CSV table of C-alpha atoms in Angstrom, one decimal:
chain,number,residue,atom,x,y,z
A,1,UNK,CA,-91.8,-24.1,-64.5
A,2,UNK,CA,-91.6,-25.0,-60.5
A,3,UNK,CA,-93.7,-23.9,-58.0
A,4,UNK,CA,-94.0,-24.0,-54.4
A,5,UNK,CA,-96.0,-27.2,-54.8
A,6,UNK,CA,-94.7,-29.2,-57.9
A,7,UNK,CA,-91.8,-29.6,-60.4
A,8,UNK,CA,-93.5,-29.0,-63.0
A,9,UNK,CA,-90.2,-28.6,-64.9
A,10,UNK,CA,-88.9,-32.1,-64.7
A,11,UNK,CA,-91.0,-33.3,-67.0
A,12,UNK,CA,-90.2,-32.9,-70.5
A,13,UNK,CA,-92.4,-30.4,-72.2
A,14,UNK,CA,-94.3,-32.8,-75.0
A,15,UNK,CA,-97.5,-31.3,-75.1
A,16,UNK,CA,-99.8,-28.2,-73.3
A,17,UNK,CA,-101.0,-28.5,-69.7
A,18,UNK,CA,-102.9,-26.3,-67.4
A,19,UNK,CA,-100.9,-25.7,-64.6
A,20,UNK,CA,-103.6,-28.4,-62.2
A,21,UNK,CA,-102.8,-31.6,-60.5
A,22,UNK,CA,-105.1,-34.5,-60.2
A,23,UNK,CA,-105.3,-36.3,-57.3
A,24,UNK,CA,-108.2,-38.3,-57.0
A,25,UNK,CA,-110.8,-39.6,-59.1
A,26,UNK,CA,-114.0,-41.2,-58.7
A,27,UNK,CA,-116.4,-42.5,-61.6
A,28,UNK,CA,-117.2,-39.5,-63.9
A,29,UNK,CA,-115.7,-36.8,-61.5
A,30,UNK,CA,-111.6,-35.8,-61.1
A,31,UNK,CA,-110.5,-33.7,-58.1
A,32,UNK,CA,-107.5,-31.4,-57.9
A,33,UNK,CA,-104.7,-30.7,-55.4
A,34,UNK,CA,-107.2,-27.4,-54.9
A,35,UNK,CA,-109.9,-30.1,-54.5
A,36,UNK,CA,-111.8,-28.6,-57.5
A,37,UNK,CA,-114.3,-31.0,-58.8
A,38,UNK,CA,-114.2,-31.9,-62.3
A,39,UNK,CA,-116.7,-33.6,-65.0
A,40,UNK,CA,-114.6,-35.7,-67.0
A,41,UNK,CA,-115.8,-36.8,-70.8
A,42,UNK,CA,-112.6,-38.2,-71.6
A,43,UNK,CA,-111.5,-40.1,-69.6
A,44,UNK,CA,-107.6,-40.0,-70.1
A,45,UNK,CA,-108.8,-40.5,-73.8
A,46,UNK,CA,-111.0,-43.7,-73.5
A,47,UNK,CA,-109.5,-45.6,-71.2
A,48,UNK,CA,-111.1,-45.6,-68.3
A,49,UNK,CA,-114.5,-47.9,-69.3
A,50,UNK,CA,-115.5,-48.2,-65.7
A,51,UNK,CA,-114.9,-44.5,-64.7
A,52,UNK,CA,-112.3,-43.4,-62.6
A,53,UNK,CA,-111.0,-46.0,-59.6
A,54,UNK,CA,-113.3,-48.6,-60.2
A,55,UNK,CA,-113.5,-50.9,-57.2
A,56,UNK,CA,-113.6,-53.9,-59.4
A,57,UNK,CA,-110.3,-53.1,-60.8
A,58,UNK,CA,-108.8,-51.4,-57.6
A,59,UNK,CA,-109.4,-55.2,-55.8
A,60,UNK,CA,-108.3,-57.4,-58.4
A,61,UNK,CA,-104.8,-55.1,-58.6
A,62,UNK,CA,-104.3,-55.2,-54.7
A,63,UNK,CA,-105.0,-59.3,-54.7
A,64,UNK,CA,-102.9,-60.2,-57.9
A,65,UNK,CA,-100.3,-57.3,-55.9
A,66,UNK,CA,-100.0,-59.6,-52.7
A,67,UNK,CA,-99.7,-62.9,-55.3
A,68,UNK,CA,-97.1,-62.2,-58.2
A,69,UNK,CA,-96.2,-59.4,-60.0
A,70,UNK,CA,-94.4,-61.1,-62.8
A,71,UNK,CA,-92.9,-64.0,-63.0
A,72,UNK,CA,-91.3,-62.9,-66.7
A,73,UNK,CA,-92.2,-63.6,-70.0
A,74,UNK,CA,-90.5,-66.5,-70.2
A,75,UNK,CA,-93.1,-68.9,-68.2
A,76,UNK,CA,-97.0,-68.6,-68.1
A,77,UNK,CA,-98.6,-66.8,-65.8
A,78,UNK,CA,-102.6,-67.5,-64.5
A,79,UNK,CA,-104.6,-64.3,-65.0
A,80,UNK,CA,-102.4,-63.9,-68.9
A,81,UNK,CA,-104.1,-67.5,-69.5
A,82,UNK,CA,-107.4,-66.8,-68.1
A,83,UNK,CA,-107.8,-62.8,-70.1
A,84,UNK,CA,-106.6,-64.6,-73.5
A,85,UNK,CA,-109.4,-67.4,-73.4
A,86,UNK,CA,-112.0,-64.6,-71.9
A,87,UNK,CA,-111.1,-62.7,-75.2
A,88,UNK,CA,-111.4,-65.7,-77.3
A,89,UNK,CA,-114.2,-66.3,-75.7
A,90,UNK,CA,-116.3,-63.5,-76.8
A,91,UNK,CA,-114.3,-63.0,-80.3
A,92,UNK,CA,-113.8,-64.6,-83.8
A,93,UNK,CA,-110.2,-65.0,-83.1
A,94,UNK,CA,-108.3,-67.4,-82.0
A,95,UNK,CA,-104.9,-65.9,-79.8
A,96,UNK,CA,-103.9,-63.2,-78.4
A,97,UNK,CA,-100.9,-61.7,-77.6
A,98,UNK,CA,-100.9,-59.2,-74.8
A,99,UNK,CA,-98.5,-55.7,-75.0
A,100,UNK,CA,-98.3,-52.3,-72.1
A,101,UNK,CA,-99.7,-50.1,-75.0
A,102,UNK,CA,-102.0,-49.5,-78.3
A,103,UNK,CA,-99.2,-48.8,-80.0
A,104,UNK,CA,-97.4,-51.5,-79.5
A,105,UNK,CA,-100.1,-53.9,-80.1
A,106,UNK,CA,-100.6,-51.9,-83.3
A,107,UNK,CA,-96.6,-52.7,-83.8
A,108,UNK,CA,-96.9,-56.3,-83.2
A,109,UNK,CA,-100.0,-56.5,-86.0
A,110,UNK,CA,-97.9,-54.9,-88.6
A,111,UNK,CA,-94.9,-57.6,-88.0
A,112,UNK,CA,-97.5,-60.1,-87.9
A,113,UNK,CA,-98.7,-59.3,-91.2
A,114,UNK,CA,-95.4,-58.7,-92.5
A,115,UNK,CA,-94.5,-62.3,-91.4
A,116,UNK,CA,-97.2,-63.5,-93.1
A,117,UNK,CA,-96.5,-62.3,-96.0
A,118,UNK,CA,-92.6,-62.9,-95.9
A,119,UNK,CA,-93.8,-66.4,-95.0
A,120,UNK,CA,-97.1,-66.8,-97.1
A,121,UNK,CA,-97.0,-65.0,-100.3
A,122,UNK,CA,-93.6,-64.1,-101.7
A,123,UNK,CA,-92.5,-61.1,-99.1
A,124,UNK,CA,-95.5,-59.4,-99.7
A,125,UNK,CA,-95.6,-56.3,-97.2
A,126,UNK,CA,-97.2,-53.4,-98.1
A,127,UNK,CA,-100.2,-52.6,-95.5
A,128,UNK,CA,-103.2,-50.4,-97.0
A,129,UNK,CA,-104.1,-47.7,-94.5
A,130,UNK,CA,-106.4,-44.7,-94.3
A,131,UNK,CA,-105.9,-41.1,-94.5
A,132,UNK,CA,-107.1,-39.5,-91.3
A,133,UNK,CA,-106.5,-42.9,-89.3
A,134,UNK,CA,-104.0,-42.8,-86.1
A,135,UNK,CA,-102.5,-46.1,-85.1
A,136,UNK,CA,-100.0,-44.5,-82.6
A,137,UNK,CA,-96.2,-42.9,-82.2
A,138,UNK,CA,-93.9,-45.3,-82.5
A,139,UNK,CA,-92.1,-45.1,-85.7
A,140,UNK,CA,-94.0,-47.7,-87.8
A,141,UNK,CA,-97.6,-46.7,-86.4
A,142,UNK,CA,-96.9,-43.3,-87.2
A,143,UNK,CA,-96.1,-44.1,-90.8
A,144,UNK,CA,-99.1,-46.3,-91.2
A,145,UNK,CA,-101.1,-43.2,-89.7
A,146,UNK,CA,-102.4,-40.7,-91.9
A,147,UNK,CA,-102.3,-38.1,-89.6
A,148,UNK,CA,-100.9,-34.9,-91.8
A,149,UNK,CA,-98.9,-33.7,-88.6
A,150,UNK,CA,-97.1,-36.6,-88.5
A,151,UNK,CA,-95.4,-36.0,-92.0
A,152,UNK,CA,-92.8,-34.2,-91.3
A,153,UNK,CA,-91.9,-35.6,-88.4
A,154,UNK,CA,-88.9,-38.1,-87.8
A,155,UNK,CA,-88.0,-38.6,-91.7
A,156,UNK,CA,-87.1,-41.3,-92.7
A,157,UNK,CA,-90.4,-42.9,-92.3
A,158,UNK,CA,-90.8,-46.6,-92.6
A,159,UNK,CA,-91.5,-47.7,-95.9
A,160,UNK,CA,-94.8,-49.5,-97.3
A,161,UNK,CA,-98.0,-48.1,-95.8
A,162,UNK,CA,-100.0,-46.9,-99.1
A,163,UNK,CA,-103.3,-44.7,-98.0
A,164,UNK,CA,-106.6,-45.3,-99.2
A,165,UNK,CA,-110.0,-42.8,-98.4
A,166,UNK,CA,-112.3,-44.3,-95.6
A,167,UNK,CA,-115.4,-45.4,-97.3
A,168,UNK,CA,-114.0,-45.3,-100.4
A,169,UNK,CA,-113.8,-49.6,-101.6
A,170,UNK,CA,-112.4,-47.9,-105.0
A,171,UNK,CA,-109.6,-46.3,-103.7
A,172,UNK,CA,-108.4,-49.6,-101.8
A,173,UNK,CA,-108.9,-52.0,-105.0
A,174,UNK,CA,-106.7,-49.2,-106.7
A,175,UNK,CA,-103.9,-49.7,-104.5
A,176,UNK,CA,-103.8,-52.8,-104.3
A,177,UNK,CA,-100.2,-54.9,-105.7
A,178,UNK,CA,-98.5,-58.2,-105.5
A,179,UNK,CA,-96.8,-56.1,-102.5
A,180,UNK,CA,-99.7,-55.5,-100.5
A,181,UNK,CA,-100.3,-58.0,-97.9
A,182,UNK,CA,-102.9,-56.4,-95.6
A,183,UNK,CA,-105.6,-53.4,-95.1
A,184,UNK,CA,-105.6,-51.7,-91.7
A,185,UNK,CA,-107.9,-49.4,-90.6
A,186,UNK,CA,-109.9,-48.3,-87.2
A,187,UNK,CA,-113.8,-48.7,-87.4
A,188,UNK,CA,-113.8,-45.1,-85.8
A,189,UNK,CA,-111.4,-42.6,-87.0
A,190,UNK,CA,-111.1,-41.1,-83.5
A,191,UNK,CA,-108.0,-38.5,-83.7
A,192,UNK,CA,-109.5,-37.1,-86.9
A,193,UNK,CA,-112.8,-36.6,-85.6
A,194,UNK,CA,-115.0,-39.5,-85.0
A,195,UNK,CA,-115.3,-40.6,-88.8
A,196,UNK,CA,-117.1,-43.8,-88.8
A,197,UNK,CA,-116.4,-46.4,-91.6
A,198,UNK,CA,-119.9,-47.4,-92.8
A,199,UNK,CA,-120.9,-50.7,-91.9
A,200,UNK,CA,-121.4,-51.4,-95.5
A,201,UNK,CA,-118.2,-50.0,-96.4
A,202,UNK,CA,-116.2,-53.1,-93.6
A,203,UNK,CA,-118.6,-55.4,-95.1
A,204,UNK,CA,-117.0,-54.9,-98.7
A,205,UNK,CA,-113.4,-54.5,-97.6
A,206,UNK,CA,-113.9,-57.3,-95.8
A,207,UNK,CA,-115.1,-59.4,-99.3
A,208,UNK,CA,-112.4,-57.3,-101.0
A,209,UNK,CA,-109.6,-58.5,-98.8
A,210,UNK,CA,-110.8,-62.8,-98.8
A,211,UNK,CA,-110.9,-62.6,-102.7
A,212,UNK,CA,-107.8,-60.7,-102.7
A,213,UNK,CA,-106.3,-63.1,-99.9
A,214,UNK,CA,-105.4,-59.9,-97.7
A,215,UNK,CA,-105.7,-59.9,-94.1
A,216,UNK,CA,-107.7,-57.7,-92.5
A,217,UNK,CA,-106.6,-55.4,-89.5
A,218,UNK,CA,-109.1,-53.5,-87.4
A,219,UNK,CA,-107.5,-51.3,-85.0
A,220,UNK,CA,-109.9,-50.9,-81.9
A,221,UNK,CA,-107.4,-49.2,-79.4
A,222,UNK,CA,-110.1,-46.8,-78.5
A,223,UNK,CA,-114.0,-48.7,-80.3
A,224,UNK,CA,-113.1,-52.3,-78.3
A,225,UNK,CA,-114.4,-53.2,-74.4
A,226,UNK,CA,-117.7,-51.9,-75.1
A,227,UNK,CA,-117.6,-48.4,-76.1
A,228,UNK,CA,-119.7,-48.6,-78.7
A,229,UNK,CA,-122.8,-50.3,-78.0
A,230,UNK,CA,-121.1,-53.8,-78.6
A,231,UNK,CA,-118.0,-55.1,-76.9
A,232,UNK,CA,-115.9,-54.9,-80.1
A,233,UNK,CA,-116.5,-52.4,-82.7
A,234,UNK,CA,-116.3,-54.7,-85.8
A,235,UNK,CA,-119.3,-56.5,-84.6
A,236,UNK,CA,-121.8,-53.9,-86.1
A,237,UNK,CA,-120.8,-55.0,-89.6
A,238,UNK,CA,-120.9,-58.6,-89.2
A,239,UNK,CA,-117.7,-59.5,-90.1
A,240,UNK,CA,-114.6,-62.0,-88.8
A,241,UNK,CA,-111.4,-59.7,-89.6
A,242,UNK,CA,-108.3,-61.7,-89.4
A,243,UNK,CA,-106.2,-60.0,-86.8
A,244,UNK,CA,-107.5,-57.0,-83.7
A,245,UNK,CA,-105.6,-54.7,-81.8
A,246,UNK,CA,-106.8,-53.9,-78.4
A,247,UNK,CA,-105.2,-50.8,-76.1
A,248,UNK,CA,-107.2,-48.3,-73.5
A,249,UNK,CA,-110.3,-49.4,-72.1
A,250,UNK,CA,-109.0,-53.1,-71.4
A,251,UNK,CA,-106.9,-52.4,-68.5
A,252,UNK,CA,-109.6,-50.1,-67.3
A,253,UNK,CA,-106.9,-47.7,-66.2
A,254,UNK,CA,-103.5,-49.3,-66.3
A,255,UNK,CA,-101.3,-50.0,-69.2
A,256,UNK,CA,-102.7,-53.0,-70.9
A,257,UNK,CA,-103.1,-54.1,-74.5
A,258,UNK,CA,-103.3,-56.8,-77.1
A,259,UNK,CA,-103.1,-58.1,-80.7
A,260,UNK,CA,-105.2,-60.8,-81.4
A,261,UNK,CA,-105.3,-63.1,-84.4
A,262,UNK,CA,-107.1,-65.9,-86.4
A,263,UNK,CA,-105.1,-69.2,-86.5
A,264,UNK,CA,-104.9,-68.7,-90.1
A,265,UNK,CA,-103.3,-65.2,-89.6
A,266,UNK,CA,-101.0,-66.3,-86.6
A,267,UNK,CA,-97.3,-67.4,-87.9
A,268,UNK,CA,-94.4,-65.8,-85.6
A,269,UNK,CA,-92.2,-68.2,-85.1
A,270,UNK,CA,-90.4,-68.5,-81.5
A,271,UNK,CA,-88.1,-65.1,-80.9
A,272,UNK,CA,-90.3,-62.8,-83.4
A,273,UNK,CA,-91.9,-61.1,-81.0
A,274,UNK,CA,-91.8,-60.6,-77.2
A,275,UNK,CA,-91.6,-57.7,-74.0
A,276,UNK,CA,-90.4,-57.5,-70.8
A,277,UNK,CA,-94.0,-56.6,-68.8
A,278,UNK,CA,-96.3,-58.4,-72.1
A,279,UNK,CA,-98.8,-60.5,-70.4
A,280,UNK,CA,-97.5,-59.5,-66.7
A,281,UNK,CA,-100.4,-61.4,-64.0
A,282,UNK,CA,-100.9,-57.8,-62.5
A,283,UNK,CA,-102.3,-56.1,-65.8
A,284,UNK,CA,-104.1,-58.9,-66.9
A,285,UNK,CA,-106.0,-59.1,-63.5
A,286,UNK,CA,-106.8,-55.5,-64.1
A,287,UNK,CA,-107.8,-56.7,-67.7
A,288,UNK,CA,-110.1,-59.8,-66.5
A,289,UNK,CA,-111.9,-57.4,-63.7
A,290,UNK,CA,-112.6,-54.7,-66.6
A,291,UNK,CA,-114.2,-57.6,-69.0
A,292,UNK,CA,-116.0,-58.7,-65.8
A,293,UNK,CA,-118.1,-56.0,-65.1
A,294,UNK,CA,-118.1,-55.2,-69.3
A,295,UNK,CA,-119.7,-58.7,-69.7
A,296,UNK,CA,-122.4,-58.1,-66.9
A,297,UNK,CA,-126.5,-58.7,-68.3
A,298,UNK,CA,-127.6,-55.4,-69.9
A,299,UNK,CA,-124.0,-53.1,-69.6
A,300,UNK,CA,-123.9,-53.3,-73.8
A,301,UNK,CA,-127.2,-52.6,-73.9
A,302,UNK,CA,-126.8,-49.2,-71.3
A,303,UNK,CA,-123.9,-48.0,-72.8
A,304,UNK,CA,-125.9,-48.2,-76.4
A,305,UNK,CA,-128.5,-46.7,-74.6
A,306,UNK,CA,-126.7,-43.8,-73.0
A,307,UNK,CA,-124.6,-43.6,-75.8
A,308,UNK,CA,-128.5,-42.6,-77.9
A,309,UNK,CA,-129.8,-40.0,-74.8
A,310,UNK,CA,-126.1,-38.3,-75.3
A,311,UNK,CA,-126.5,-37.8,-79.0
A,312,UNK,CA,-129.7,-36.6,-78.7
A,313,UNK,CA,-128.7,-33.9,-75.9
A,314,UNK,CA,-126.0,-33.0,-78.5
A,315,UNK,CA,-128.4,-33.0,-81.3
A,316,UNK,CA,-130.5,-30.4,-79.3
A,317,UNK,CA,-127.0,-28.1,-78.4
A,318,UNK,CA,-126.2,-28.2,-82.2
A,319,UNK,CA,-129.9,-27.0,-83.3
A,320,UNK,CA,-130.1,-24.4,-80.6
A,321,UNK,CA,-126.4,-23.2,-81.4
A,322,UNK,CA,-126.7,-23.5,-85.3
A,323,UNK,CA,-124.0,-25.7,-85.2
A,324,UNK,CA,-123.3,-28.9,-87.5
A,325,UNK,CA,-123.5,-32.9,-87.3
A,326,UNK,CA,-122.7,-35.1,-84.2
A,327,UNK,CA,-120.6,-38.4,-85.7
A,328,UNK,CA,-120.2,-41.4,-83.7
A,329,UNK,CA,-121.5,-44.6,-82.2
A,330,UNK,CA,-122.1,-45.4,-78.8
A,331,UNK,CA,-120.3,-43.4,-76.0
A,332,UNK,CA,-117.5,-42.0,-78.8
A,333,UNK,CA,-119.3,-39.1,-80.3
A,334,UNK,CA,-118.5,-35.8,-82.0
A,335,UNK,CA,-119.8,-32.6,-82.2
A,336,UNK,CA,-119.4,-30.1,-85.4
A,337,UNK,CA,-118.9,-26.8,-84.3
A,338,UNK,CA,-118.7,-26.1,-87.7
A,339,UNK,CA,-115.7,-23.1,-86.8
A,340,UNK,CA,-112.5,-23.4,-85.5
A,341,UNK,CA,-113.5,-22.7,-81.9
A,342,UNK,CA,-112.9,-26.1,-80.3
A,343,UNK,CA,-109.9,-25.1,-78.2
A,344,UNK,CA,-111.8,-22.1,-76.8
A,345,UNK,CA,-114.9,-24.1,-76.0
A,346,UNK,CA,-112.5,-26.3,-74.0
A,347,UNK,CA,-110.9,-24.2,-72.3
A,348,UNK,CA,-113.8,-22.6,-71.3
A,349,UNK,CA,-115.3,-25.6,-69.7
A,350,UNK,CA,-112.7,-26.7,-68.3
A,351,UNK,CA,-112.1,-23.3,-66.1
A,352,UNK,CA,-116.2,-24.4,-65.6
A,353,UNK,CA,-115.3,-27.7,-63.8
A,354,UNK,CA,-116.0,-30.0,-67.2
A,355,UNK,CA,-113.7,-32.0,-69.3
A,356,UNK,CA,-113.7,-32.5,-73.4
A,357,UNK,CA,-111.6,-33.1,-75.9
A,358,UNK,CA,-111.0,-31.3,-79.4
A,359,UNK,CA,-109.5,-33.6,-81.8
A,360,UNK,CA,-109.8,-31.0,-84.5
A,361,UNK,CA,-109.8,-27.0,-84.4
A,362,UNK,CA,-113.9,-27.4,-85.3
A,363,UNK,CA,-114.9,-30.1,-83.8
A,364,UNK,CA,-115.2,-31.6,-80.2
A,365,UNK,CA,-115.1,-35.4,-78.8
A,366,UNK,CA,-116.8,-36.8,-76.0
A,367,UNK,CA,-115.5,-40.5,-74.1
A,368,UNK,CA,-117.2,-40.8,-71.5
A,369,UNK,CA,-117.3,-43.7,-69.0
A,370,UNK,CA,-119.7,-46.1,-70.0
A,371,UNK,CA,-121.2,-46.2,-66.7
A,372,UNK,CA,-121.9,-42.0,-67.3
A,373,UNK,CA,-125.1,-41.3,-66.2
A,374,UNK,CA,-128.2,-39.4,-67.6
A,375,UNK,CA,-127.9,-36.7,-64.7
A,376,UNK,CA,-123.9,-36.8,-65.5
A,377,UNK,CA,-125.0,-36.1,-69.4
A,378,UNK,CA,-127.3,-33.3,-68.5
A,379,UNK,CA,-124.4,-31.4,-66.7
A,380,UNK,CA,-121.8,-31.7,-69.3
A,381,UNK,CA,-124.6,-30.4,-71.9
A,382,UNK,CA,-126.0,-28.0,-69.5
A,383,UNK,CA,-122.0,-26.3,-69.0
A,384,UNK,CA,-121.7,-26.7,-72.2
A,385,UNK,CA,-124.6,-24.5,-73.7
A,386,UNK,CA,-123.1,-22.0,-71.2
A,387,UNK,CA,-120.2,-22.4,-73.3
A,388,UNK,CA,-121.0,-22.1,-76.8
A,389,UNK,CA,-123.0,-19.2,-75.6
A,390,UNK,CA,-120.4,-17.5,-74.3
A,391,UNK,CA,-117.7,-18.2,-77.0
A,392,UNK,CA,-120.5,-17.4,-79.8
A,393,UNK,CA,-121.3,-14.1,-78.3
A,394,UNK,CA,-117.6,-13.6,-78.1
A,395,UNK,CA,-116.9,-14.5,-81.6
A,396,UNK,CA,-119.8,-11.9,-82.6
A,397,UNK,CA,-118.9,-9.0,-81.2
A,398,UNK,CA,-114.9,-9.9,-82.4
């Protein structure tokens, strides 16, 4: 559809959109063309860590601009050298390789391990991954996804992800062959509705995996930079995984990602891997501004803080509402509605000025910026009992 005021028809028509643009943004707030206000809690799905236009990242774009924009892949650049030690830095791995997207860094930890394998132990390449867990759309993350809408999709699906149940150690052992080379999952299952792994649950793949001499493979696209509580996800349990994926919230904004790797686990030989923009000096500018202000005294310990005053104000929605569980860690926390009203209650807010996500038909997600504020948390909650009310009074007399 066109308007008077946009093409809307010139995009191609991939998913549902209400007819509003965005023009500005600012923190925890979005503005339309209208210059409506909105409340964001999702932040363009967990990727804006520092809200929306952070300054930090704003300057370090417009200085790196005026400087170099990229030089290729082909030589080194400053800031790519600088983010990879910074992440090194604070991690138990040893390189990174950067990538535009969590997808493709999720693409590039597959062919590691299947280099590894083709390289280590007798072509071994079979990866164990999770039903429920989301890794991306390219062809190979969406086969390693066990996303049930993805099924049908795009046949013929690469070969040689096997799916195990999160929190299950049993039903990884059992798949495991002389094939499998690797176990891949996300701490948070995020697209299926904030399903945590138990720490205890890493903790044993993790000892399942050494004696089994499998990598490791934690996808933290949308858990890493901070979001919950700790800079990296995988920190909770207490263990070194082998290889990370990295995507949203490191380039605070822009499209920036990265598979990292143990020296153990890192084996591409020259020509295996590569990209055009990977590791261009104006993302990874973006990337080292966003780790700058993530690494600041006491930001970890606010966003586990904040992350603790937001469950609680959802705890209190769900007991007044009769509704179910909030699931979660940090600032990446669900809400059981415990009925198949998600899309209403977001659709509802959002005509009220506030923005959330529903994963699934009964459940609804909340990413905030870790810089949210209590007062910020009070609103969304406060709109949000509006809400319910509303669609549960509706549903009533239906």
């Amino acid at each position: 559809m066109t308007n008077a005021t946009h093409p809307f028809d010139a995009l191609m028509d991939i998913t549902a959109r209400p007819q509003v643009v965005f023009v500005r943004g600012a923190g925890s707030y979005l503005w339309d063309d209208n210059r409506n206000r909105y409340l964001d809690f999702v932040q363009g799905w967990a990727v804006n860590p520092l809200g929306h236009a952070p300054v930090a990242v704003a300057e370090a774009l417009a200085a790196q601009a005026k400087r170099l924009l990229t030089p290729s892949p082909a030589f080194y650049n400053g800031p790519s050298l600088q983010l990879a030690k910074t992440l090194v830095a604070q991690s138990c791995f040893d390189q990174v390789f950067f990538a535009n997207s969590g997808a493709e860094a999720n693409e590039g930890a597959i062919k590691l391990a299947r280099k590894f394998g083709a390289k280590y132990k007798n072509g071994a390449h079979e990866i164990i991954t999770f039903e429920g867990g989301f890794h991306g759309r390219t062809l190979a993350t969406m086969s390693a996804s066990g996303k049930k809408a993805f099924e049908p999709l795009f046949e013929p699906k690469v070969p040689g992800f096997r799916k195990a149940r999160l929190d299950d150690i049993e039903s990884v052992r059992r798949l495991i062959t002389p094939a499998t080379i690797a176990v891949m999952l996300e701490p948070i299952q995020g697209e299926a509705g904030v399903w945590p792994a138990s720490d205890a649950f890493l903790q044993e793949l993790r000892a399942l995996t050494q004696q089994r001499g499998l990598l490791l493979i934690v996808d933290e696209i949308q858990t890493g930079i901070g979001r919950t509580g700790k800079l990296f996800g995988y920190e909770h349990a207490g263990i070194a995984p082998d290889i990370m994926t990295l995507g949203k919230g490191i380039g605070g904004g822009v499209p920036l990602a990265a598979l990292l790797a143990t020296e153990h686990a890192s084996c591409f030989d020259h020509g295996d891997q590569g990209g055009t923009f990977n590791g261009n000096p104006l993302m990874c500018a973006a990337g080292l501004a966003v780790l700058d202000q993530v690494g600041q005294p006491g930001f970890l310990k606010s966003v586990a803080d904040t992350g603790l005053f937001l469950e609680s104000e959802l705890q209190r929605l769900s007991a007044r509402h009769g509704l179910g569980t909030i699931r979660g860690r940090g600032l990446l926390l669900a809400l059981d509605l415990k009925m198949p009203i998600a899309a209403a209650v977001v659709a509802e807010a959002f005509a009220a000025g506030v923005l959330i996500n529903a994963p699934q038909p009964d459940t609804l997600r909340f990413m905030p910026a870790l810089s949210v504020t209590r007062e910020e948390i009070l609103a969304m909650t406060d709109c949000l009992d509006t809400v319910l009310t509303k669609v549960g009074a509706a549903r009533r007399v239906a």
